[in-house]
Coordinates of C-alpha atoms in Angstrom, one line a residue:
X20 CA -42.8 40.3 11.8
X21 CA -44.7 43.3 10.1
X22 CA -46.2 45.0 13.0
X23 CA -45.0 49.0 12.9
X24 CA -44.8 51.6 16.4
X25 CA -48.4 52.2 15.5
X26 CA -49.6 48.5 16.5
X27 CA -47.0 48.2 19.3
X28 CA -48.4 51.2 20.8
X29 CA -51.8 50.0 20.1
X30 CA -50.7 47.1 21.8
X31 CA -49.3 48.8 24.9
X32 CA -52.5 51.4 25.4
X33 CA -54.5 48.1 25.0
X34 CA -52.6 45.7 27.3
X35 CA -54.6 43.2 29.4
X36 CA -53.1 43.7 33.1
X37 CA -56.1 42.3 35.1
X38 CA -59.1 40.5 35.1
X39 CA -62.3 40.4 36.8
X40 CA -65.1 37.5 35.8
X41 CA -66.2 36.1 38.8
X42 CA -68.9 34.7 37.4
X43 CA -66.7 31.3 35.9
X44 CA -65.6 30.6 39.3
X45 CA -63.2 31.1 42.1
X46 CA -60.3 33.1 40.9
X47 CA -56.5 32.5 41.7
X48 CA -54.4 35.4 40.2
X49 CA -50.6 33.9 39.1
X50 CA -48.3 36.1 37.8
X51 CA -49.3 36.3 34.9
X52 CA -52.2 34.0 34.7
X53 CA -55.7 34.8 36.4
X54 CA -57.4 30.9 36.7
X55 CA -60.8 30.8 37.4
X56 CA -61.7 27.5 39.1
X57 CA -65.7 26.4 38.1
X58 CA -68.0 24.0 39.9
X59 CA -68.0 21.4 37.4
X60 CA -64.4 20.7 37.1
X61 CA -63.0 23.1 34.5
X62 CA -60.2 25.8 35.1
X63 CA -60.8 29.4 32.6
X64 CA -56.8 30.3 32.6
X65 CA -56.6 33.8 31.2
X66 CA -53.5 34.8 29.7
X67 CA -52.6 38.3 30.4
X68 CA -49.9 40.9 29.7
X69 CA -48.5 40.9 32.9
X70 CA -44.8 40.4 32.9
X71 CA -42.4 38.6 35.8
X72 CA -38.8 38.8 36.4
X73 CA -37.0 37.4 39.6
X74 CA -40.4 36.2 40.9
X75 CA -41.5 40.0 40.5
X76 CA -44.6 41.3 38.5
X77 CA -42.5 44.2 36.2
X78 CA -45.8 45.8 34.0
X79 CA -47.1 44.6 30.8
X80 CA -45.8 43.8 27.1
X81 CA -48.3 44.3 24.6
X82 CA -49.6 41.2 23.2
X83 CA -47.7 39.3 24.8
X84 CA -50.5 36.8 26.6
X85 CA -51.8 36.5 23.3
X86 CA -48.3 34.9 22.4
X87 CA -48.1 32.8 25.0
X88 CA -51.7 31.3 24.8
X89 CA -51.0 30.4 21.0
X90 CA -47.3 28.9 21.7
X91 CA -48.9 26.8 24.6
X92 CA -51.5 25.6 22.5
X93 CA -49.4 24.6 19.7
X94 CA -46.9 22.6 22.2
X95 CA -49.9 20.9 24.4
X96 CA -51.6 19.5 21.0
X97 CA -47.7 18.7 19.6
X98 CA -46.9 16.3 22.8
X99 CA -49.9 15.0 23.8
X100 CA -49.1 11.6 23.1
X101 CA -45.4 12.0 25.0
X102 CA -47.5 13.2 28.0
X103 CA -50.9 13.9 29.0
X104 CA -52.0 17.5 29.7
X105 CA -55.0 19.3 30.9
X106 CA -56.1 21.2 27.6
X107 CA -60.0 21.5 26.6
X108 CA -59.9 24.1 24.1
X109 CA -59.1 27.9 23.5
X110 CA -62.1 30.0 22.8
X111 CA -60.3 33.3 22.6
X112 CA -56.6 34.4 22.0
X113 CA -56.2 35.1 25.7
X114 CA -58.3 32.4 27.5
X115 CA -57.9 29.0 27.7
X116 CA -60.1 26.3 29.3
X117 CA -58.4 23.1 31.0
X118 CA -59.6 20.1 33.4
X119 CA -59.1 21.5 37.1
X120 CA -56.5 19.9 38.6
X121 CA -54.6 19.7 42.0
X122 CA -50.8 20.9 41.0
X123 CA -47.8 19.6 42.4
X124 CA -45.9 21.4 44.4
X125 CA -42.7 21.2 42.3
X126 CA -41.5 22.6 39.3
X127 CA -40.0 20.6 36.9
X128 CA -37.2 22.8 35.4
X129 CA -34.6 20.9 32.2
X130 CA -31.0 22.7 31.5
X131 CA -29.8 22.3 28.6
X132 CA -26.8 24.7 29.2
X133 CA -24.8 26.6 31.7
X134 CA -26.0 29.7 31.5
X135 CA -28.7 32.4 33.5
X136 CA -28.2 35.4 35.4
X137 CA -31.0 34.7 38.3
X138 CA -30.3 33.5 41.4
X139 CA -31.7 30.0 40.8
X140 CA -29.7 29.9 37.8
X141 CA -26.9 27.4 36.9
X142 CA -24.4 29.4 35.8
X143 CA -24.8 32.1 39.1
X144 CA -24.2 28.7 41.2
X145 CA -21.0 27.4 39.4
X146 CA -19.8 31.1 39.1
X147 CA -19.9 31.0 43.0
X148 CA -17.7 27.7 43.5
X149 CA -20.4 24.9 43.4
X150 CA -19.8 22.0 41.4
X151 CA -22.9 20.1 43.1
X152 CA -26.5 21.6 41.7
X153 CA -29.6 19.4 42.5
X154 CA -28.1 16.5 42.9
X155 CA -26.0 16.5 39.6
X156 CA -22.1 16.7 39.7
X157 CA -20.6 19.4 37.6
X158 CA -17.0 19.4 36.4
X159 CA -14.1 22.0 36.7
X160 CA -13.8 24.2 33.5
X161 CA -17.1 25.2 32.0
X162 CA -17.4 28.2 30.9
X163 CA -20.5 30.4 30.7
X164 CA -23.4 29.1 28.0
X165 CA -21.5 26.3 27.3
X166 CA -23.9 23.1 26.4
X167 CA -24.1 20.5 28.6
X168 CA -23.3 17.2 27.8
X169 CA -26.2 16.0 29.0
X170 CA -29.8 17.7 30.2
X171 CA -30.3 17.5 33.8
X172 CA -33.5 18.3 35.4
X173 CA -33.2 20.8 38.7
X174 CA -36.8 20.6 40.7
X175 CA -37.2 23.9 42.5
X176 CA -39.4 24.7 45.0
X177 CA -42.7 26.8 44.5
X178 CA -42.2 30.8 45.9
X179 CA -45.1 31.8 47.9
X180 CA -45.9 35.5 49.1
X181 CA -43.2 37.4 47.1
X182 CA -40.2 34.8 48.3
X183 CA -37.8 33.0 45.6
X184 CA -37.7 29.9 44.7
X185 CA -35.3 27.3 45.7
X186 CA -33.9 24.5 43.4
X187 CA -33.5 21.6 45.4
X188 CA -32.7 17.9 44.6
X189 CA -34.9 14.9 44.5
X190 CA -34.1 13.1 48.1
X191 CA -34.6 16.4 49.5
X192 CA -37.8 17.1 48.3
X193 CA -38.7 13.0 49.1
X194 CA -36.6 13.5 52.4
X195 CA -39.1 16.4 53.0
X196 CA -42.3 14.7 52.0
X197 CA -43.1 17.7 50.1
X198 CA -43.8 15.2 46.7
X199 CA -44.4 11.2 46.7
X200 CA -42.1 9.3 44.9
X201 CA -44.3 7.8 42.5
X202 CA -45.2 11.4 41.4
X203 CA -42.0 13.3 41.3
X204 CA -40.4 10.1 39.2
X205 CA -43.8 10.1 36.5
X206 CA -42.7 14.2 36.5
X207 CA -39.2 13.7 35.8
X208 CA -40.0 11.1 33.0
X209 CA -42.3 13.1 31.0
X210 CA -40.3 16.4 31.7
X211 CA -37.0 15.3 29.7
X212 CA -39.0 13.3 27.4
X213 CA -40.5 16.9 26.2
X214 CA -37.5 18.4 26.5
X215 CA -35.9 16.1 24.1
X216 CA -38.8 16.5 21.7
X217 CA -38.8 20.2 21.8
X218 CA -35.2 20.2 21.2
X219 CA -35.4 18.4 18.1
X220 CA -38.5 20.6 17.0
X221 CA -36.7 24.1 17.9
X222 CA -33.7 22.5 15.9
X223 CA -35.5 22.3 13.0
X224 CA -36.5 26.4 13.0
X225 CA -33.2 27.3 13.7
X226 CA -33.4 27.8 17.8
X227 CA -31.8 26.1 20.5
X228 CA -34.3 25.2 23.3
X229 CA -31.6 25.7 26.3
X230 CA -33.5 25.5 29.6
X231 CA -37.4 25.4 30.2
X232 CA -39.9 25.1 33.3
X233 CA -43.3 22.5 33.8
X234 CA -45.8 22.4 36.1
X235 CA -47.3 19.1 36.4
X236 CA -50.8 18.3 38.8
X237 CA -52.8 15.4 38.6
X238 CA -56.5 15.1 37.7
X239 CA -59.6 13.7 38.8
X240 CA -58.5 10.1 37.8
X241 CA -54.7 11.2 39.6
X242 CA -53.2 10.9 37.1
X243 CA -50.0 13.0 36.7
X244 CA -50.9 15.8 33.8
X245 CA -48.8 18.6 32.1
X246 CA -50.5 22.0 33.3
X247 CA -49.6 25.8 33.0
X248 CA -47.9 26.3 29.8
X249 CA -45.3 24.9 27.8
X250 CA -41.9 26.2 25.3
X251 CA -43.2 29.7 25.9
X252 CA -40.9 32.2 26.1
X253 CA -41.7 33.0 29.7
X254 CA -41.0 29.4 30.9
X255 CA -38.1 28.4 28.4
X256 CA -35.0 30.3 27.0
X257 CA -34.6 30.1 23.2
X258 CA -31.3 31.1 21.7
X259 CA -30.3 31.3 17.5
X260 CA -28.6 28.2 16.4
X261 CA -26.5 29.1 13.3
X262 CA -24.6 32.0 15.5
X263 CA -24.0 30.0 18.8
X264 CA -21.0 28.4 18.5
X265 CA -19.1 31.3 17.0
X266 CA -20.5 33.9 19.7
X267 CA -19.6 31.5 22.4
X268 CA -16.2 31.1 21.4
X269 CA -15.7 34.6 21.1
X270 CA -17.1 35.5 24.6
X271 CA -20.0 36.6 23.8
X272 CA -23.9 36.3 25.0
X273 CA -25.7 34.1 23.0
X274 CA -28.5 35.9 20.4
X275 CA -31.6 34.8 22.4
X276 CA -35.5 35.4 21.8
X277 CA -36.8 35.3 25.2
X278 CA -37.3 36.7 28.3
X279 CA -33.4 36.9 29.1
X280 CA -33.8 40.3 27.7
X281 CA -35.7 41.7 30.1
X282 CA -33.4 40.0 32.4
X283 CA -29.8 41.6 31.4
X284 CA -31.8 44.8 31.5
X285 CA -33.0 43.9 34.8
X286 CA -29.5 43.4 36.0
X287 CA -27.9 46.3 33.9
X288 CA -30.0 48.6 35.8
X289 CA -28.9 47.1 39.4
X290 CA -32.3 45.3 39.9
X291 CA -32.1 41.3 41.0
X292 CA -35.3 41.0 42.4
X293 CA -34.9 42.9 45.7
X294 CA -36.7 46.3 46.4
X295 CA -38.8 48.4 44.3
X296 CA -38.8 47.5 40.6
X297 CA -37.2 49.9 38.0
X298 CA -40.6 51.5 35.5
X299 CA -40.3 49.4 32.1
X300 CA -40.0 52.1 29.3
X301 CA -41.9 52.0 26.2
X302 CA -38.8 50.9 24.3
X303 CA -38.2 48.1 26.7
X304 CA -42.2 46.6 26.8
X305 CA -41.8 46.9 22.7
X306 CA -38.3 45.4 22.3
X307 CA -39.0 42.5 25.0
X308 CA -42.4 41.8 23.1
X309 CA -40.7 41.7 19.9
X310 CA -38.7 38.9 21.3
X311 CA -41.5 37.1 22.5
X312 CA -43.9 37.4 19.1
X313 CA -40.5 36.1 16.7
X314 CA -40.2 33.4 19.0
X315 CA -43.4 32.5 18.1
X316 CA -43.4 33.3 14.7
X317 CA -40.3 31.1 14.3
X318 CA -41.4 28.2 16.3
X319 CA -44.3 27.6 14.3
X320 CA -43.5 28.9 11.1
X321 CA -45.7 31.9 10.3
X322 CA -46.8 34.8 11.0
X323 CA -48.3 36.2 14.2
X324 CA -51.1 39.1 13.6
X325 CA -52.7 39.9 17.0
X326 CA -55.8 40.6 18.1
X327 CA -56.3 44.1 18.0
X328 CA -59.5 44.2 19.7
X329 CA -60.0 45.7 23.2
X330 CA -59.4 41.9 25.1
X331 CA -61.6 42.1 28.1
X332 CA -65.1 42.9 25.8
X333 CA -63.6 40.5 23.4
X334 CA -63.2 37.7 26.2
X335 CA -66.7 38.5 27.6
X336 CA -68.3 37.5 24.5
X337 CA -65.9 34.4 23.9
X338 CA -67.1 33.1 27.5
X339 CA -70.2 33.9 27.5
X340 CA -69.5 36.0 30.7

């Protein structure tokens, strides 16, 4: 990593929060996505700073949509050929341009490891005296961050209006006729075939790839595609390898490079999600976006240098807009 304060701050004055190019289509603003839906089938997904903790929008983290674009590039065109996705291209850091499709209304989340410190998290649930989560039987006697001994996927509901999503197994969700069979089970399948594969890739760099999040929708053809994002640190949790085992035999949290940061922050402060959120300080944004741009830099095995240009004349030009 060599960027100094001077490019953080660069980064933070600069920070892409919102916006506004109606012209590409109709425009459905995510957390921290703005899609723009055109009338010829393609979706403009800009990638902005916005940051999201406990299905809240926090603030911003300087360069830290640019990071995510160029992680979920890198994992789309890595696992194509385990599953389909709806990638066209990237014409800018921030933007890319992906077949329209009709999302399912599921997410597809893969734990690795008992851990988190959400609501929707394993570990909170087994804390609390379950030993049944989605479906899957747990035993007696696991400790916090412990690895699994085998991944298990834990479909959660999609929050709407400012409410929290709610893991749920698959005969509820079939029970429920909220997803087809057919669609959840082509899901499932390509959800820990990825999650195997980016195990073994994060392996490699030195990372443990502990839990992650897809969004799947089907296309014009309906088929069932890989949409959204993938490995990024917003959707997955990324921990060191080499200094696991000893810090989680000694008690201690994990050295992660993700969003769990912001997180234990979060809950340090007495914030879980409910109420008005706590104002991110500089020294926050910066150390959370540090996390996010070594993740990168470690996953694919180079340097990240950002765009330092002003992003929304920058994506102007890059669309056309």
């Amino acid at each position: 990593m060599t960027l100094d304060r001077t490019a953080w701050r660069h980064g933070i004055q600069n920070a892409l929060e919102e916006t506004d190019f109606f012209s590409l289509g109709t425009k459905y603003r995510g957390k921290v996505r703005d899609n723009y839906s055109a009338p010829d089938g393609r979706r403009f997904i800009c990638v902005t700073d916005r940051v999201s903790a406990f299905d809240r929008v926090l603030g911003t983290l300087p360069f830290k949509g640019q990071v995510l674009n160029r992680l979920a590039h890198f994992w789309f065109q890595r696992t194509a050929h385990i599953a389909p996705n709806h990638l066209l291209e990237v014409p800018d850091p921030n933007v890319m341009i992906c077949e329209e499709c009709v999302p399912l209304p599921v997410e597809f989340i893969v734990r690795g490891y008992m851990t988190g410190v959400t609501q929707t998290s394993l570990w909170t649930h087994y804390q609390r005296g379950a030993r049944e989560f989605c479906g899957h039987r747990l035993p007696d006697g696991l400790r916090e961050h412990q690895r699994l001994e085998a991944p298990i996927l834990t479909p959660s509901t999609k929050a709407v209006g400012g409410q929290h999503d709610v893991s749920i197994s698959r005969e509820a969700l079939l029970a429920t006729g909220t997803i087809s069979a057919a669609d959840f089970d082509a899901a499932a399948a390509y959800s820990m075939a990825l999650f195997q594969t980016g195990q073994q890739l994060c392996a490699d760099r030195g990372l443990l790839l502990v839990d992650t999040k897809y969004e799947f929708g089907k296309n014009a053809q309906g088929e069932v595609v890989l949409i959204d994002e993938i490995h990024t640190p917003d959707s997955s949790r990324f921990w060191y390898a080499e200094s696991y085992q000893e810090r989680f035999e000694g008690g201690l949290d994990p050295r992660s490079l993700d969003k769990e940061y912001l997180r234990r922050w979060l809950d340090d402060v007495g914030y879980k999600g409910e109420g008005d959120a706590p104002l991110l300080t500089e020294e926050v944004r910066i150390e959370a976006s540090k996390r996010y741009v070594e993740t990168c830099e470690c996953i694919e095995g180079e340097l990240f240098q950002p765009n330092m240009e002003p992003p929304l004349p920058r994506m102007r030009r890059a669309l056309g807009e």
